[in-house]
CSV table of C-alpha atoms in Angstrom, one decimal:
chain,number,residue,atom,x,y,z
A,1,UNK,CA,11.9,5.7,-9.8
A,2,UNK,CA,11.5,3.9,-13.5
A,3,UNK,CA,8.0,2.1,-13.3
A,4,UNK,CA,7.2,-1.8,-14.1
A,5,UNK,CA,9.0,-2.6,-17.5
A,6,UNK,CA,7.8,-6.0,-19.6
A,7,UNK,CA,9.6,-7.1,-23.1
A,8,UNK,CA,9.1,-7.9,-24.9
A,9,UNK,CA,5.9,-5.5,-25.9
A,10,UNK,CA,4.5,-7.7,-28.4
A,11,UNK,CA,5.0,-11.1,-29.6
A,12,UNK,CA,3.8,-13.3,-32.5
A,13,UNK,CA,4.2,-17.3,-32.1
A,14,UNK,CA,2.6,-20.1,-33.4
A,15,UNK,CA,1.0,-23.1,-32.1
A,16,UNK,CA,2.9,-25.7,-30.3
A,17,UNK,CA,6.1,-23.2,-29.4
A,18,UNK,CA,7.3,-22.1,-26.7
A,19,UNK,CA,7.2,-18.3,-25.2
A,20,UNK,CA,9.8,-16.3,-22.1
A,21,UNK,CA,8.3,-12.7,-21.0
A,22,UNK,CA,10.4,-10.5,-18.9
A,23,UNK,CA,9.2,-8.1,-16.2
A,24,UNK,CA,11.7,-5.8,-14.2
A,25,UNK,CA,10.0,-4.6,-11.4
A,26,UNK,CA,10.4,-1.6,-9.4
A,27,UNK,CA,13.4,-1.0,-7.7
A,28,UNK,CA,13.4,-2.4,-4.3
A,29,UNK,CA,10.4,-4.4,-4.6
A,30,UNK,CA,10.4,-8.0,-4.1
A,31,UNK,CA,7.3,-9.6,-5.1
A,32,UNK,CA,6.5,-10.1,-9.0
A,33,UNK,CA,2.6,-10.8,-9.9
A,34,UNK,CA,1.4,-12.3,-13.4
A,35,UNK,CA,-1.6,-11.9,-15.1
A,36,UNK,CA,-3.1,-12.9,-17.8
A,37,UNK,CA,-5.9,-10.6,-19.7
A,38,UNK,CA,-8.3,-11.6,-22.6
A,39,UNK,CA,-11.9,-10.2,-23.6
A,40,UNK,CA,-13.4,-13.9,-22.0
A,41,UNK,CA,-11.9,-14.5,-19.0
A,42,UNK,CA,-10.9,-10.8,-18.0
A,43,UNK,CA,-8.0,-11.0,-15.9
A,44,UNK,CA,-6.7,-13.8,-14.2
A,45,UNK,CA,-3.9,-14.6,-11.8
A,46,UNK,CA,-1.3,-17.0,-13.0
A,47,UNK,CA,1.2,-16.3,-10.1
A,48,UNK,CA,3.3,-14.1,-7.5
A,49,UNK,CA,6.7,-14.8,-6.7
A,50,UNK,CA,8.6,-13.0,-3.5
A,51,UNK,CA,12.2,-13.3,-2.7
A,52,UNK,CA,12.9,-15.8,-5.3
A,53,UNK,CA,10.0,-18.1,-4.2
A,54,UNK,CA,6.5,-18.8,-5.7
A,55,UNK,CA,4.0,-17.9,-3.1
A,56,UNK,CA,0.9,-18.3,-5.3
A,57,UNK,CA,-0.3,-20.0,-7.7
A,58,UNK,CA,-3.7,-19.8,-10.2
A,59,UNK,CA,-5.5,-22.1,-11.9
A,60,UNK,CA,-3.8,-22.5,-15.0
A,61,UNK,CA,-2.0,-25.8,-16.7
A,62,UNK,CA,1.7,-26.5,-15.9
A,63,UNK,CA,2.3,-25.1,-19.1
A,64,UNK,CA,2.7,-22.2,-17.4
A,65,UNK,CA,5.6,-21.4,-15.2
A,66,UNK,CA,7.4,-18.5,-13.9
A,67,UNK,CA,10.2,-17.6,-11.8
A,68,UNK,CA,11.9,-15.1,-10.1
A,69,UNK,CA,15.8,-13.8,-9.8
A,70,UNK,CA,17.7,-12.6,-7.0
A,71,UNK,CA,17.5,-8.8,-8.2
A,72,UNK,CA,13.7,-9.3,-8.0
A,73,UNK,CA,13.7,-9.5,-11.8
A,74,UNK,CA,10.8,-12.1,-13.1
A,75,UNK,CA,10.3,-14.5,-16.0
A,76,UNK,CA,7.4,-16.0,-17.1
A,77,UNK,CA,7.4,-19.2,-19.6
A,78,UNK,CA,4.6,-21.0,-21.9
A,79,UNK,CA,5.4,-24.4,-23.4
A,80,UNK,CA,3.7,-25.8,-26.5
A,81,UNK,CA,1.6,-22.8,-26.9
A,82,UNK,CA,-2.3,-23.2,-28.1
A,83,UNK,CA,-4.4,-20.3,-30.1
A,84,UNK,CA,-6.4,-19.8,-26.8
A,85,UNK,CA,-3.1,-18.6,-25.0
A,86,UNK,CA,-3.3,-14.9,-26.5
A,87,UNK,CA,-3.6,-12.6,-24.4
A,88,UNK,CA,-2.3,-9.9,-23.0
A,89,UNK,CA,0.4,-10.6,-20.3
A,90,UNK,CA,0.4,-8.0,-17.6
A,91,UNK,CA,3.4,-8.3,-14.3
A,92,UNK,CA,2.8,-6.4,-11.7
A,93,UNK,CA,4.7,-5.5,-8.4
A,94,UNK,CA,5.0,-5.0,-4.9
A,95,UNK,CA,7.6,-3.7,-2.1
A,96,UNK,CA,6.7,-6.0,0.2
A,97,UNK,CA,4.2,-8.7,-0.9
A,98,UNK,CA,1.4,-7.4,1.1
A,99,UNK,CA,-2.5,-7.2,-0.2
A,100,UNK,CA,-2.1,-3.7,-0.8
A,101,UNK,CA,-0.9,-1.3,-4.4
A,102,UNK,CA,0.1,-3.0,-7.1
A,103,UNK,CA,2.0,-1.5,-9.9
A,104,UNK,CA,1.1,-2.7,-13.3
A,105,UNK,CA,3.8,-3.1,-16.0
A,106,UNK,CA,2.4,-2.3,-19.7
A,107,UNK,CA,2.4,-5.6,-20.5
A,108,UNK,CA,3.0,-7.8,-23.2
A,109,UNK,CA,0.5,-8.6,-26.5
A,110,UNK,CA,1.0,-12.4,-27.1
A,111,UNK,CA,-0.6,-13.5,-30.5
A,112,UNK,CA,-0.6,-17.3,-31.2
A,113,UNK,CA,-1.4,-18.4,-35.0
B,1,UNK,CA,-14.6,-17.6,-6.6
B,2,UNK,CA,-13.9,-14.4,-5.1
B,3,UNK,CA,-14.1,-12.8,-8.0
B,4,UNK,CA,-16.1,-9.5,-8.4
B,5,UNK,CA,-18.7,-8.7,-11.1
B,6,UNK,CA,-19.0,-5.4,-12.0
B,7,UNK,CA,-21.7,-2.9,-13.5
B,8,UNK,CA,-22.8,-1.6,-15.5
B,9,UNK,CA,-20.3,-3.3,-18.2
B,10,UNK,CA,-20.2,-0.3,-19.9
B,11,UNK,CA,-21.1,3.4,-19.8
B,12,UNK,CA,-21.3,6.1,-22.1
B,13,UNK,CA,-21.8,9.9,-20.4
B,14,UNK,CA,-20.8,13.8,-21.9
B,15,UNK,CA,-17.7,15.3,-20.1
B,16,UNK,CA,-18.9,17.0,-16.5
B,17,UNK,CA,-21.5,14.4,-15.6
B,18,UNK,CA,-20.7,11.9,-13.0
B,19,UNK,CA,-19.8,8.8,-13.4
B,20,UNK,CA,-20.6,5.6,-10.9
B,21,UNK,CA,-20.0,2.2,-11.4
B,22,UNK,CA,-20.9,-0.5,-9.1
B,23,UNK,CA,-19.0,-3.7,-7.9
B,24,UNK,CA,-19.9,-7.2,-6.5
B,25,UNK,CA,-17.9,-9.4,-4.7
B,26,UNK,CA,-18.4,-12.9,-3.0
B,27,UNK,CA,-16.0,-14.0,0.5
B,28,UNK,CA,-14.6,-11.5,3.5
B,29,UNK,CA,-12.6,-9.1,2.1
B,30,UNK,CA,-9.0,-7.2,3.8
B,31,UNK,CA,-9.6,-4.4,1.2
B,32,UNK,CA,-10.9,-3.3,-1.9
B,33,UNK,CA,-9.2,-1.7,-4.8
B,34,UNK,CA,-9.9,0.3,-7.7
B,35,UNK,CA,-8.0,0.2,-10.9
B,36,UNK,CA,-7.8,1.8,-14.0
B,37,UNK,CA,-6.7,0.0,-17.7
B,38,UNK,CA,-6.1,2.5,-20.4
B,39,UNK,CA,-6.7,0.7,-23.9
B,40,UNK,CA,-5.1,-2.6,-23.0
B,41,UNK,CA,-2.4,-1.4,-20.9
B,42,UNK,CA,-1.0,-1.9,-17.5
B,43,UNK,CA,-3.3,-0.9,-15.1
B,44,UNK,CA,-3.0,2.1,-12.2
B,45,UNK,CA,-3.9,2.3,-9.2
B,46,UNK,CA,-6.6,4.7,-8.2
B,47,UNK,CA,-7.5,4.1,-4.4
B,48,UNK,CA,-7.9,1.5,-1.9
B,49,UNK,CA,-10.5,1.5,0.8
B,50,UNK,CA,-10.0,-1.1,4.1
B,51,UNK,CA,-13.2,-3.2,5.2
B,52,UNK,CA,-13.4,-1.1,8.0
B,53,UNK,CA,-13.5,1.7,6.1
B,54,UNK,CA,-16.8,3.1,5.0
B,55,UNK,CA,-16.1,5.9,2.7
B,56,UNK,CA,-13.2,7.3,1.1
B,57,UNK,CA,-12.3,10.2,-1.6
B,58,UNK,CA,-9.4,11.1,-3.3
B,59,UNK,CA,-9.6,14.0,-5.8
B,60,UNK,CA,-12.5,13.7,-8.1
B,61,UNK,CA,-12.6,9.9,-6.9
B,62,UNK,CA,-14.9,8.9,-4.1
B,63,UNK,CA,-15.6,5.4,-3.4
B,64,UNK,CA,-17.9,3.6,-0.8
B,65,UNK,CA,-17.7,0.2,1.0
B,66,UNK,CA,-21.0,-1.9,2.2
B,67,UNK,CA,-19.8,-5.2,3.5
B,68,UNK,CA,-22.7,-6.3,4.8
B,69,UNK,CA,-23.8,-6.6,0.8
B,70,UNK,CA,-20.0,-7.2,-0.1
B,71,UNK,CA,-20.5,-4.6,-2.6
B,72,UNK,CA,-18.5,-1.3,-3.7
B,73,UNK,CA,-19.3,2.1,-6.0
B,74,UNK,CA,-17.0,4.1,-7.5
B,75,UNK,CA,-17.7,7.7,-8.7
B,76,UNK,CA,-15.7,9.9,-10.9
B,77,UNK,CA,-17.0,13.3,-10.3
B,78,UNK,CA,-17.4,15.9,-13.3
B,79,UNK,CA,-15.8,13.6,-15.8
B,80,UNK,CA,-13.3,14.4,-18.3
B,81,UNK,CA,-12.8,13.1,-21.7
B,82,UNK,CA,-9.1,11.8,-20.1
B,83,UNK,CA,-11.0,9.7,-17.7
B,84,UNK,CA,-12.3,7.2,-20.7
B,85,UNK,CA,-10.6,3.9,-19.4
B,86,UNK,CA,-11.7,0.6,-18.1
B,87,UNK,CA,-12.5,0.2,-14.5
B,88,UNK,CA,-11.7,-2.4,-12.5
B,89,UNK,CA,-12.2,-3.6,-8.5
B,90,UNK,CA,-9.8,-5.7,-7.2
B,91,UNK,CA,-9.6,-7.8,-3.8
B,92,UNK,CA,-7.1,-9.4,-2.6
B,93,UNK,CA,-7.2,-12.9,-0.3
B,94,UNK,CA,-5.5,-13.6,2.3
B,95,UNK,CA,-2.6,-14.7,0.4
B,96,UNK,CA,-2.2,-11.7,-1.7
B,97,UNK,CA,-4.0,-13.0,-4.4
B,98,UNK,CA,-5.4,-10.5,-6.6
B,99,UNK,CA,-9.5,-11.1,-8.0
B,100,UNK,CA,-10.3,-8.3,-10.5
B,101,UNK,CA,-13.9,-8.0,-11.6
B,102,UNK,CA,-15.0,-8.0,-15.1
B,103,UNK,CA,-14.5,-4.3,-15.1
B,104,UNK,CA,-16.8,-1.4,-16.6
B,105,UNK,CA,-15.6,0.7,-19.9
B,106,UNK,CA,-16.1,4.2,-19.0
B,107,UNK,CA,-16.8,6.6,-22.7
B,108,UNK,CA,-16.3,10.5,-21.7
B,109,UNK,CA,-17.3,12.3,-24.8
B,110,UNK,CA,-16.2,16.2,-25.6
C-alpha cells in the first residue's frame, strides 16, 4: 500500500496570503489528522476529519481550516498568512478514526517572509 | 493540557549503549504511544502500550507504563547509529485527539 503523501513538499509565501496543502491518505482510511510542528510549540493538533466531517478541532484561529473529500482525500487552508505560521505541516491518517496508529505523511515545509 | 513533557530533551550516547528516555503526562490516559521523527519528517510509529498494560517490547524497543505517576520510559537497546531521530510520546483523549510531548533528540555516534 503507498504511505501518507502531502504536496506540496515545500512552500514559500509571504505575509498576508493565502496557503492549500494536500494530504492523500492511505487507502481505505477515512480519518485525516493535521499538525502543525515548529521548534516552540512542538507539535500541535489543528484538526481530524472522518468521513467527510470534522470531528476535532485545536486551538488555533479560524484562519485555519480544513476539509475532507469523499475519497478520504484532505485539504488544509491558511488565510492572510503571518511570519509566525511557518512550520512544518504534517497529515496524518487512520483506518478507522480510533485512538490507536497513526501514519504520518512527510509533511509539508511552509516558510512565510 | 494533556500534553506530555519529555526528558531528557536531548541525549547524546556511542552506538551499543542503551538508550532511555522518560515521559510525563497529565489526565487518564486510553494508551500511550511512541513515535519517531527523522530530521523534520513524518513521524513513525514505533509501539503502543494500553493503560492496563504494564510492560511491553518489541524488538530492541521496550517501553514501560506507571499510571499511578502517569509516566512512561522508553529504551532502545544497543543503539545504532540509524536510531538517531527524535522521540516522541503521544496520548490520545477520548476524542482521538493526539498530545505529543516535547520529544527527546536521540545522537547515536559510530
Amino acid at each position: 500500500k503507498a504511505g501518507v503523501t502531502q504536496t506540496p513538499r515545500y512552500l514559500i509565501k509571504t505575509r498576508g496570503q493565502q496557503v492549500t496543502l494536500s494530504c492523500s491518505p492511505i487507502s481505505g482510511h477515512r480519518s485525516v489528522s493535521w499538525y502543525q510542528q515548529t521548534p516552540g510549540q512542538g507539535l500541535q493538533f489543528l484538526f481530524e476529519y472522518f468521513s467527510e466531517t470534522q470531528r476535532n478541532k485545536g486551538n488555533f484561529p479560524g484562519r485555519f481550516s480544513g476539509r475532507q473529500f469523499s475519497n478520504s482525500r484532505s485539504e488544509m487552508n491558511v488565510s492572510t498568512l503571518e511570519l509566525g505560521d511557518s512550520a512544518l505541516y504534517l497529515c496524518a491518517s487512520s483506518s478507522d478514526g480510533g485512538p490507536y496508529e497513526q501514519y504520518f505523511g512527510p509533511g509539508t515545509r511552509l516558510t512565510v517572509t | 493540557s494533556q500534553q506530555g513533557e519529555e526528558d531528557p530533551q536531548a541525549l547524546s550516547i556511542q552506538e551499543g549503549e542503551n538508550a532511555t528516555m522518560n515521559c510525563s503526562y497529565k489526565t487518564s490516559i486510553n494508551n500511550l504511544q511512541w513515535y519517531r521523527q527523522n530530521s523534520g519528517r513524518g513521524l513513525v510509529h514505533l509501539i503502543l502500550i494500553r493503560s492496563n498494560e504494564r510492560e511491553k517490547h518489541s524488538g530492541r524497543l521496550r517501553v514501560t507504563l506507571d499510571t499511578s505517576k502517569k509516566s512512561s520510559s522508553l529504551l532502545i537497546t544497543a543503539s545504532r547509529a540509524a536510531d538517531t531521530a527524535s522521540y516522541f510520546c503521544a496520548t490520545p483523549d477520548n476524542f482521538n485527539k493526539f498530545y505529543f510531548g516535547s520529544g527527546t533528540k536521540l545522537n547515536v555516534k559510530p
